[in-house]
Amino acid sequence: MTNGTAHDRDHSNHHPHHPQYHPHHHHAGTATPSSSSLSATAASKFVPPSMASVLVIVAALLLCGLPGQCSGQRESQLRLGKAINVFLRYGYLSISMKVISYNDTERWLFKEPTNNIFTGLDLLKTEEFEVKPGIFNGDFHMEFCDNRRQLFQAYFRDFQIERLDSPWRAYTEGWHPEVAAKKLGIQSKYLERDDYCYVLVRVARYRDSARFTKPIPPNQTLEPEVARKMQSVVIGDTTSAVQFMNQYGTHYINAYVTGNSLYQVFVFNKRNYGYVKDKLKKRGEMTVSKVDLYDHFAPWYVEHMGKIRCASGNATIETWAARKLRLSYYVFTYSSLLKLHGDGSLLRILSALLQNEAILQLDMRSLSVLFKDPAKRAWYEEILDNYLKLWEVNM
């Protein structure tokens, strides 16, 4: 079991991986809180979009997900090297990517419009399908979250967007408390005030993965129309850069892992949270017995136990979890993911249930690699950085 604390700043060098299941796999890091701010240069060059215009843009561009509605945006494929525009649904990316429990019954993974940018990428990538069948290839961990922001970040820790300080916000910034609570399986009142702390427990089953084994080189061959359009991007002409982003995207898919997961949020008041957090960290998760673990996550410590949710929204799996993962502890009976801890028979059953229905990890890199001229690349990155900061500030 991994025991970690969510932090307010993401690490850009965190890549999707395939750790084997181990009950004491560590998943903690250190970071310092930070806030996005606009430089004087950025503020003088760009006018931040108003909330009304942001909503209009999002509503209009949602139509681009429909076949044939937008020129150049006619396919939705989770493939290495495919380009997407993160501004299309910034704050709402969970609408077009199956990453967290969503209120639908359709089986889909990825609906975000994509573009072909590069050619000849086969020699740079590696793909793995159903690694080591029969083995629970995945991860079981918990993260301590001091506030709501850290809870959102913890859930999307394995979702990276290069040059974005807080990539988790691209998925969650549009969530109202009621929407967020439903996705996380808890009551909305526990997200509306800063009176609570959280522990996110999650077990993930990895199925397929793909990644580039090395960075795409600056001289990589491009699709002819992309190469032609790049010629119109001129240093100092902001409009030309923005038009390029709108037509072809801002980032490309560098790596991904698909499969499925179960997760559960435990809500604590601050006093009990501090006690449990300190107790488990002092003892060390490797020395905590199952009895102690159950005790610290029992109703007399936990303010509210969230429902066990499935990342893909698979109701059949959620029903199985609610029934099979029930604990009877003194006078209380409740469902807890912690029952999976060290239980090989339950993990084997769950391994078969969690199929390839959700995106578990996703790494997207900036399309600035397209520009071979270092000066033009640096200028393009400045434009992209400024717009990313503006979206972070205005959502």
Tab-separated table of C-alpha atoms in Angstrom:
chain	number	residue	atom	x	y	z
A	1	MET	CA	0.000	0.000	0.000
A	2	THR	CA	1.305	3.409	-0.841
A	3	ASN	CA	1.083	6.078	1.786
A	4	GLY	CA	1.610	9.608	0.534
A	5	THR	CA	0.525	13.202	0.911
A	6	ALA	CA	-0.905	15.214	-1.944
A	7	HIS	CA	0.994	18.403	-2.749
A	8	ASP	CA	0.059	21.632	-4.439
A	9	ARG	CA	2.580	21.504	-7.249
A	10	ASP	CA	2.934	18.792	-9.889
A	11	HIS	CA	6.216	17.395	-11.132
A	12	SER	CA	6.825	17.592	-14.884
A	13	ASN	CA	9.169	14.600	-14.892
A	14	HIS	CA	6.549	12.140	-13.681
A	15	HIS	CA	5.847	9.610	-16.414
A	16	PRO	CA	3.253	6.845	-16.741
A	17	HIS	CA	4.641	3.545	-15.544
A	18	HIS	CA	3.594	-0.009	-14.793
A	19	PRO	CA	4.520	-0.887	-11.187
A	20	GLN	CA	3.637	-4.412	-10.137
A	21	TYR	CA	1.137	-4.598	-7.295
A	22	HIS	CA	2.895	-4.446	-3.964
A	23	PRO	CA	1.152	-3.673	-0.696
A	24	HIS	CA	3.906	-1.282	0.411
A	25	HIS	CA	4.779	0.485	-2.832
A	26	HIS	CA	5.727	4.078	-1.920
A	27	HIS	CA	3.999	6.963	-3.714
A	28	ALA	CA	4.993	10.114	-1.889
A	29	GLY	CA	6.862	13.214	-2.914
A	30	THR	CA	7.800	16.642	-1.675
A	31	ALA	CA	6.801	19.948	-3.124
A	32	THR	CA	5.863	23.437	-2.093
A	33	PRO	CA	2.606	25.241	-2.765
A	34	SER	CA	2.641	27.778	-5.521
A	35	SER	CA	0.200	29.998	-7.351
A	36	SER	CA	0.154	31.006	-10.978
A	37	SER	CA	0.775	34.660	-11.691
A	38	LEU	CA	1.079	36.772	-14.806
A	39	SER	CA	4.254	38.636	-15.579
A	40	ALA	CA	4.029	42.304	-16.484
A	41	THR	CA	4.875	41.391	-20.059
A	42	ALA	CA	2.128	38.826	-20.284
A	43	ALA	CA	-0.418	41.145	-18.749
A	44	SER	CA	0.386	43.882	-21.232
A	45	LYS	CA	0.233	41.628	-24.274
A	46	PHE	CA	-2.854	39.548	-23.606
A	47	VAL	CA	-6.384	40.245	-22.491
A	48	PRO	CA	-7.663	37.421	-20.278
A	49	PRO	CA	-10.932	35.864	-21.415
A	50	SER	CA	-13.927	36.648	-19.257
A	51	MET	CA	-15.847	33.816	-17.626
A	52	ALA	CA	-18.737	34.418	-20.022
A	53	SER	CA	-16.472	34.120	-23.048
A	54	VAL	CA	-14.836	31.010	-21.576
A	55	LEU	CA	-18.231	29.325	-21.234
A	56	VAL	CA	-19.234	30.362	-24.744
A	57	ILE	CA	-15.980	29.004	-26.149
A	58	VAL	CA	-16.388	25.714	-24.279
A	59	ALA	CA	-20.025	25.323	-25.327
A	60	ALA	CA	-19.242	26.067	-28.967
A	61	LEU	CA	-16.189	23.846	-29.128
A	62	LEU	CA	-17.994	20.905	-27.555
A	63	LEU	CA	-19.601	20.566	-30.967
A	64	CYS	CA	-16.177	19.868	-32.420
A	65	GLY	CA	-16.358	16.444	-30.804
A	66	LEU	CA	-19.109	15.518	-33.243
A	67	PRO	CA	-17.964	13.937	-36.541
A	68	GLY	CA	-17.796	16.373	-39.394
A	69	GLN	CA	-18.651	19.449	-37.338
A	70	CYS	CA	-15.223	21.105	-37.409
A	71	SER	CA	-12.688	21.091	-40.209
A	72	GLY	CA	-9.451	19.392	-39.232
A	73	GLN	CA	-10.994	17.834	-36.095
A	74	ARG	CA	-12.640	14.734	-37.560
A	75	GLU	CA	-11.229	11.963	-35.384
A	76	SER	CA	-10.882	11.094	-31.730
A	77	GLN	CA	-8.094	8.613	-31.120
A	78	LEU	CA	-5.954	7.866	-28.093
A	79	ARG	CA	-2.722	7.303	-30.022
A	80	LEU	CA	0.878	8.337	-29.503
A	81	GLY	CA	1.770	11.513	-31.348
A	82	LYS	CA	-1.839	12.621	-31.831
A	83	ALA	CA	-2.305	16.322	-31.111
A	84	ILE	CA	-5.071	17.940	-29.086
A	85	ASN	CA	-5.920	21.503	-28.120
A	86	VAL	CA	-6.123	21.633	-24.316
A	87	PHE	CA	-7.949	24.968	-24.517
A	88	LEU	CA	-10.995	23.365	-26.177
A	89	ARG	CA	-12.184	21.919	-22.881
A	90	TYR	CA	-9.810	23.305	-20.285
A	91	GLY	CA	-11.392	22.600	-16.904
A	92	TYR	CA	-13.720	20.001	-18.452
A	93	LEU	CA	-11.349	17.404	-19.943
A	94	SER	CA	-13.063	14.633	-17.990
A	95	ILE	CA	-16.031	15.126	-20.338
A	96	SER	CA	-14.060	13.839	-23.317
A	97	MET	CA	-11.692	11.420	-21.561
A	98	LYS	CA	-12.893	8.493	-19.445
A	99	VAL	CA	-10.778	9.209	-16.391
A	100	ILE	CA	-13.273	9.303	-13.501
A	101	SER	CA	-16.739	7.921	-12.827
A	102	TYR	CA	-19.169	9.599	-15.198
A	103	ASN	CA	-22.938	9.390	-15.498
A	104	ASP	CA	-23.241	7.340	-18.670
A	105	THR	CA	-23.345	3.686	-19.665
A	106	GLU	CA	-21.449	3.920	-22.957
A	107	ARG	CA	-18.163	2.067	-23.326
A	108	TRP	CA	-15.674	4.620	-24.582
A	109	LEU	CA	-12.194	5.789	-23.615
A	110	PHE	CA	-11.456	8.976	-25.498
A	111	LYS	CA	-13.622	11.486	-27.365
A	112	GLU	CA	-11.280	14.460	-27.590
A	113	PRO	CA	-10.720	15.638	-31.204
A	114	THR	CA	-7.193	14.823	-32.406
A	115	ASN	CA	-4.965	15.751	-35.337
A	116	ASN	CA	-2.180	13.966	-37.179
A	117	ILE	CA	0.986	16.030	-36.892
A	118	PHE	CA	4.002	13.750	-37.279
A	119	THR	CA	4.891	10.953	-39.668
A	120	GLY	CA	7.333	8.064	-39.213
A	121	LEU	CA	6.961	7.731	-35.428
A	122	ASP	CA	6.910	3.927	-35.260
A	123	LEU	CA	10.620	3.649	-34.465
A	124	LEU	CA	10.270	5.974	-31.471
A	125	LYS	CA	7.408	4.288	-29.629
A	126	THR	CA	6.708	1.153	-27.668
A	127	GLU	CA	3.326	-0.397	-26.873
A	128	GLU	CA	2.409	-3.107	-24.391
A	129	PHE	CA	-0.912	-4.907	-24.327
A	130	GLU	CA	-2.142	-6.892	-21.317
A	131	VAL	CA	1.244	-7.127	-19.628
A	132	LYS	CA	1.775	-10.508	-17.944
A	133	PRO	CA	-1.768	-11.924	-18.061
A	134	GLY	CA	-2.874	-13.485	-14.791
A	135	ILE	CA	-0.788	-11.138	-12.632
A	136	PHE	CA	-2.354	-8.154	-10.882
A	137	ASN	CA	-0.384	-5.556	-12.775
A	138	GLY	CA	-1.288	-2.351	-11.017
A	139	ASP	CA	-1.067	-0.281	-7.880
A	140	PHE	CA	-2.780	0.003	-4.497
A	141	HIS	CA	-2.154	3.208	-2.602
A	142	MET	CA	-3.540	5.918	-0.351
A	143	GLU	CA	-2.812	9.619	-0.311
A	144	PHE	CA	-3.383	12.064	2.522
A	145	CYS	CA	-4.933	15.322	1.293
A	146	ASP	CA	-5.023	18.349	3.595
A	147	ASN	CA	-7.716	20.108	1.543
A	148	ARG	CA	-10.017	19.827	-1.466
A	149	ARG	CA	-7.365	21.113	-3.862
A	150	GLN	CA	-4.957	18.377	-2.826
A	151	LEU	CA	-7.710	15.775	-3.217
A	152	PHE	CA	-8.286	16.776	-6.845
A	153	GLN	CA	-4.565	16.853	-7.484
A	154	ALA	CA	-4.085	13.426	-5.898
A	155	TYR	CA	-6.665	11.860	-8.175
A	156	PHE	CA	-5.033	13.322	-11.308
A	157	ARG	CA	-1.431	12.938	-10.180
A	158	ASP	CA	-0.596	10.696	-13.147
A	159	PHE	CA	-2.043	13.130	-15.709
A	160	GLN	CA	0.646	15.488	-16.982
A	161	ILE	CA	0.359	18.453	-19.375
A	162	GLU	CA	3.728	19.950	-20.163
A	163	ARG	CA	4.171	23.661	-19.335
A	164	LEU	CA	1.050	23.670	-17.161
A	165	ASP	CA	1.858	24.179	-13.471
A	166	SER	CA	-1.264	22.391	-12.230
A	167	PRO	CA	-2.420	19.953	-14.924
A	168	TRP	CA	-5.122	18.530	-12.651
A	169	ARG	CA	-6.978	21.828	-12.985
A	170	ALA	CA	-7.518	21.165	-16.703
A	171	TYR	CA	-9.773	18.284	-15.613
A	172	THR	CA	-11.423	19.687	-12.492
A	173	GLU	CA	-11.643	23.477	-12.707
A	174	GLY	CA	-15.125	23.330	-14.211
A	175	TRP	CA	-16.506	21.096	-11.460
A	176	HIS	CA	-19.157	22.506	-9.151
A	177	PRO	CA	-19.168	20.945	-5.651
A	178	GLU	CA	-22.220	18.805	-6.526
A	179	VAL	CA	-20.554	17.447	-9.670
A	180	ALA	CA	-17.222	16.829	-7.937
A	181	ALA	CA	-18.917	15.114	-5.007
A	182	LYS	CA	-20.836	12.757	-7.272
A	183	LYS	CA	-17.695	11.794	-9.160
A	184	LEU	CA	-15.780	11.234	-5.936
A	185	GLY	CA	-18.610	9.342	-4.238
A	186	ILE	CA	-19.081	11.712	-1.298
A	187	GLN	CA	-21.692	14.247	-0.163
A	188	SER	CA	-21.279	17.751	-1.574
A	189	LYS	CA	-21.312	19.420	1.853
A	190	TYR	CA	-17.864	17.948	2.479
A	191	LEU	CA	-16.456	19.909	-0.470
A	192	GLU	CA	-18.206	23.223	0.063
A	193	ARG	CA	-16.146	24.331	3.077
A	194	ASP	CA	-12.485	24.072	4.022
A	195	ASP	CA	-13.295	22.283	7.262
A	196	TYR	CA	-12.351	18.805	6.097
A	197	CYS	CA	-9.381	16.691	5.077
A	198	TYR	CA	-9.372	13.570	2.954
A	199	VAL	CA	-7.650	10.281	2.289
A	200	LEU	CA	-7.908	8.897	-1.224
A	201	VAL	CA	-7.582	5.109	-1.450
A	202	ARG	CA	-7.278	3.624	-4.906
A	203	VAL	CA	-6.530	0.282	-6.529
A	204	ALA	CA	-5.673	0.409	-10.235
A	205	ARG	CA	-5.481	-2.458	-12.725
A	206	TYR	CA	-3.276	-1.638	-15.733
A	207	ARG	CA	-4.107	-3.212	-19.089
A	208	ASP	CA	-2.491	-1.455	-22.062
A	209	SER	CA	0.253	1.141	-22.275
A	210	ALA	CA	2.140	3.093	-24.900
A	211	ARG	CA	4.950	5.630	-24.723
A	212	PHE	CA	7.705	7.176	-26.756
A	213	THR	CA	11.030	5.618	-25.804
A	214	LYS	CA	12.846	8.873	-26.538
A	215	PRO	CA	11.848	12.487	-27.228
A	216	ILE	CA	10.556	13.377	-30.675
A	217	PRO	CA	13.533	15.049	-32.425
A	218	PRO	CA	13.220	18.592	-33.855
A	219	ASN	CA	13.829	17.227	-37.366
A	220	GLN	CA	10.957	14.720	-37.223
A	221	THR	CA	9.012	14.541	-40.491
A	222	LEU	CA	5.666	16.346	-40.386
A	223	GLU	CA	2.398	16.021	-42.229
A	224	PRO	CA	2.703	18.254	-45.351
A	225	GLU	CA	-0.181	20.560	-44.434
A	226	VAL	CA	1.252	21.051	-40.929
A	227	ALA	CA	4.664	21.921	-42.347
A	228	ARG	CA	3.065	24.466	-44.661
A	229	LYS	CA	0.994	26.046	-41.903
A	230	MET	CA	4.090	26.427	-39.711
A	231	GLN	CA	5.556	28.804	-42.284
A	232	SER	CA	2.774	31.269	-41.506
A	233	VAL	CA	3.728	31.413	-37.816
A	234	VAL	CA	5.841	34.553	-37.525
A	235	ILE	CA	7.780	35.770	-34.486
A	236	GLY	CA	5.951	38.742	-33.024
A	237	ASP	CA	2.633	37.862	-34.676
A	238	THR	CA	0.576	36.469	-31.816
A	239	THR	CA	-2.454	35.863	-34.027
A	240	SER	CA	-0.504	33.504	-36.293
A	241	ALA	CA	0.565	31.376	-33.311
A	242	VAL	CA	-2.931	31.247	-31.843
A	243	GLN	CA	-4.424	30.293	-35.217
A	244	PHE	CA	-1.924	27.434	-35.467
A	245	MET	CA	-2.898	26.179	-31.999
A	246	ASN	CA	-6.598	26.401	-32.841
A	247	GLN	CA	-6.163	24.421	-36.042
A	248	TYR	CA	-3.654	21.751	-35.014
A	249	GLY	CA	-3.502	21.737	-31.224
A	250	THR	CA	-1.237	22.657	-28.338
A	251	HIS	CA	0.058	19.271	-27.133
A	252	TYR	CA	0.677	15.752	-28.396
A	253	ILE	CA	0.145	12.443	-26.584
A	254	ASN	CA	3.522	11.241	-25.307
A	255	ALA	CA	2.406	8.291	-23.151
A	256	TYR	CA	-0.687	6.676	-21.699
A	257	VAL	CA	-1.865	3.750	-19.605
A	258	THR	CA	-5.374	2.329	-19.805
A	259	GLY	CA	-7.238	-0.167	-17.641
A	260	ASN	CA	-9.602	0.529	-14.757
A	261	SER	CA	-9.585	1.333	-11.060
A	262	LEU	CA	-11.643	1.466	-7.893
A	263	TYR	CA	-11.304	4.422	-5.539
A	264	GLN	CA	-12.799	5.629	-2.273
A	265	VAL	CA	-12.576	8.930	-0.404
A	266	PHE	CA	-12.498	9.002	3.396
A	267	VAL	CA	-13.458	12.387	4.873
A	268	PHE	CA	-11.971	13.434	8.223
A	269	ASN	CA	-12.319	16.448	10.463
A	270	LYS	CA	-8.986	18.193	10.840
A	271	ARG	CA	-8.296	16.907	14.356
A	272	ASN	CA	-8.792	13.215	13.566
A	273	TYR	CA	-7.031	13.576	10.217
A	274	GLY	CA	-3.934	14.996	11.898
A	275	TYR	CA	-3.931	12.193	14.454
A	276	VAL	CA	-4.323	9.380	11.889
A	277	LYS	CA	-1.805	10.925	9.491
A	278	ASP	CA	0.848	11.343	12.183
A	279	LYS	CA	0.189	7.895	13.657
A	280	LEU	CA	0.548	6.071	10.345
A	281	LYS	CA	3.587	8.061	9.254
A	282	LYS	CA	5.374	7.508	12.566
A	283	ARG	CA	4.643	3.791	12.553
A	284	GLY	CA	5.393	3.437	8.868
A	285	GLU	CA	2.894	1.852	6.517
A	286	MET	CA	4.942	-1.349	6.334
A	287	THR	CA	4.478	-1.992	10.043
A	288	VAL	CA	0.771	-1.156	10.303
A	289	SER	CA	-1.324	-4.253	10.942
A	290	LYS	CA	-4.651	-4.860	9.238
A	291	VAL	CA	-6.424	-4.365	12.566
A	292	ASP	CA	-4.741	-0.992	13.100
A	293	LEU	CA	-5.520	0.014	9.531
A	294	TYR	CA	-9.187	-0.848	9.925
A	295	ASP	CA	-9.267	0.941	13.276
A	296	HIS	CA	-7.878	4.232	11.934
A	297	PHE	CA	-10.349	4.233	9.045
A	298	ALA	CA	-13.366	3.187	11.086
A	299	PRO	CA	-16.468	5.356	11.679
A	300	TRP	CA	-15.207	6.695	15.025
A	301	TYR	CA	-12.334	8.423	13.240
A	302	VAL	CA	-13.848	9.025	9.802
A	303	GLU	CA	-16.402	11.825	9.446
A	304	HIS	CA	-17.829	10.409	6.215
A	305	MET	CA	-17.063	7.301	4.165
A	306	GLY	CA	-17.416	7.791	0.456
A	307	LYS	CA	-18.925	5.209	-1.830
A	308	ILE	CA	-16.541	2.950	-3.706
A	309	ARG	CA	-16.488	4.258	-7.259
A	310	CYS	CA	-15.120	2.815	-10.492
A	311	ALA	CA	-13.069	5.065	-12.794
A	312	SER	CA	-15.023	3.904	-15.830
A	313	GLY	CA	-18.369	4.279	-14.066
A	314	ASN	CA	-19.042	0.543	-14.441
A	315	ALA	CA	-22.062	0.035	-12.190
A	316	THR	CA	-21.618	-3.755	-12.115
A	317	ILE	CA	-18.150	-3.432	-10.590
A	318	GLU	CA	-19.338	-0.824	-8.108
A	319	THR	CA	-22.150	-3.134	-7.003
A	320	TRP	CA	-19.678	-6.005	-6.587
A	321	ALA	CA	-17.385	-3.798	-4.499
A	322	ALA	CA	-20.205	-2.558	-2.265
A	323	ARG	CA	-21.252	-6.165	-1.577
A	324	LYS	CA	-17.905	-8.008	-1.373
A	325	LEU	CA	-15.827	-5.346	0.357
A	326	ARG	CA	-18.057	-4.948	3.393
A	327	LEU	CA	-16.468	-4.850	6.811
A	328	SER	CA	-18.171	-5.599	10.107
A	329	TYR	CA	-16.280	-3.841	12.855
A	330	TYR	CA	-17.898	-3.830	16.275
A	331	VAL	CA	-21.416	-2.421	15.729
A	332	PHE	CA	-20.612	-0.897	12.332
A	333	THR	CA	-20.979	-2.422	8.867
A	334	TYR	CA	-19.645	-0.545	5.840
A	335	SER	CA	-17.843	-1.027	2.537
A	336	SER	CA	-14.125	-0.266	2.409
A	337	LEU	CA	-11.422	-0.651	-0.212
A	338	LEU	CA	-9.039	-1.400	2.621
A	339	LYS	CA	-10.479	-4.917	2.705
A	340	LEU	CA	-8.438	-5.571	-0.458
A	341	HIS	CA	-5.204	-4.890	1.380
A	342	GLY	CA	-3.295	-8.160	1.432
A	343	ASP	CA	-6.262	-10.247	0.261
A	344	GLY	CA	-4.988	-12.236	-2.719
A	345	SER	CA	-8.279	-13.985	-3.480
A	346	LEU	CA	-10.243	-10.725	-3.700
A	347	LEU	CA	-7.507	-9.130	-5.816
A	348	ARG	CA	-7.635	-12.028	-8.271
A	349	ILE	CA	-11.387	-11.567	-8.703
A	350	LEU	CA	-10.992	-7.821	-9.051
A	351	SER	CA	-8.197	-8.298	-11.568
A	352	ALA	CA	-10.650	-10.021	-13.888
A	353	LEU	CA	-13.388	-7.445	-13.297
A	354	LEU	CA	-11.282	-4.364	-14.028
A	355	GLN	CA	-11.026	-4.430	-17.811
A	356	ASN	CA	-9.719	-1.876	-20.314
A	357	GLU	CA	-12.404	0.782	-19.734
A	358	ALA	CA	-10.648	3.930	-18.495
A	359	ILE	CA	-7.548	6.082	-18.914
A	360	LEU	CA	-5.363	5.782	-15.821
A	361	GLN	CA	-2.306	7.793	-16.831
A	362	LEU	CA	-1.744	10.344	-19.577
A	363	ASP	CA	1.299	12.431	-20.468
A	364	MET	CA	0.975	15.250	-23.002
A	365	ARG	CA	3.896	17.285	-24.340
A	366	SER	CA	4.028	20.697	-25.975
A	367	LEU	CA	3.959	20.949	-29.783
A	368	SER	CA	6.778	23.493	-29.624
A	369	VAL	CA	9.062	20.648	-30.769
A	370	LEU	CA	7.655	21.278	-34.252
A	371	PHE	CA	9.675	24.456	-34.615
A	372	LYS	CA	13.247	23.781	-35.672
A	373	ASP	CA	14.366	27.417	-35.312
A	374	PRO	CA	15.294	27.896	-31.595
A	375	ALA	CA	14.160	31.535	-31.640
A	376	LYS	CA	10.745	30.704	-33.099
A	377	ARG	CA	10.366	27.769	-30.722
A	378	ALA	CA	11.137	29.962	-27.697
A	379	TRP	CA	8.679	32.616	-28.877
A	380	TYR	CA	5.956	30.024	-29.510
A	381	GLU	CA	6.504	28.590	-26.021
A	382	GLU	CA	6.136	32.082	-24.537
A	383	ILE	CA	2.769	32.483	-26.268
A	384	LEU	CA	1.635	29.054	-25.080
A	385	ASP	CA	2.823	29.701	-21.517
A	386	ASN	CA	0.990	33.023	-21.349
A	387	TYR	CA	-2.265	31.528	-22.554
A	388	LEU	CA	-1.978	28.593	-20.153
A	389	LYS	CA	-1.478	31.015	-17.265
A	390	LEU	CA	-4.430	33.098	-18.380
A	391	TRP	CA	-6.701	30.082	-18.415
A	392	GLU	CA	-5.486	29.021	-14.956
A	393	VAL	CA	-6.178	32.511	-13.585
A	394	ASN	CA	-9.601	32.992	-15.200
A	395	MET	CA	-11.254	29.621	-14.625
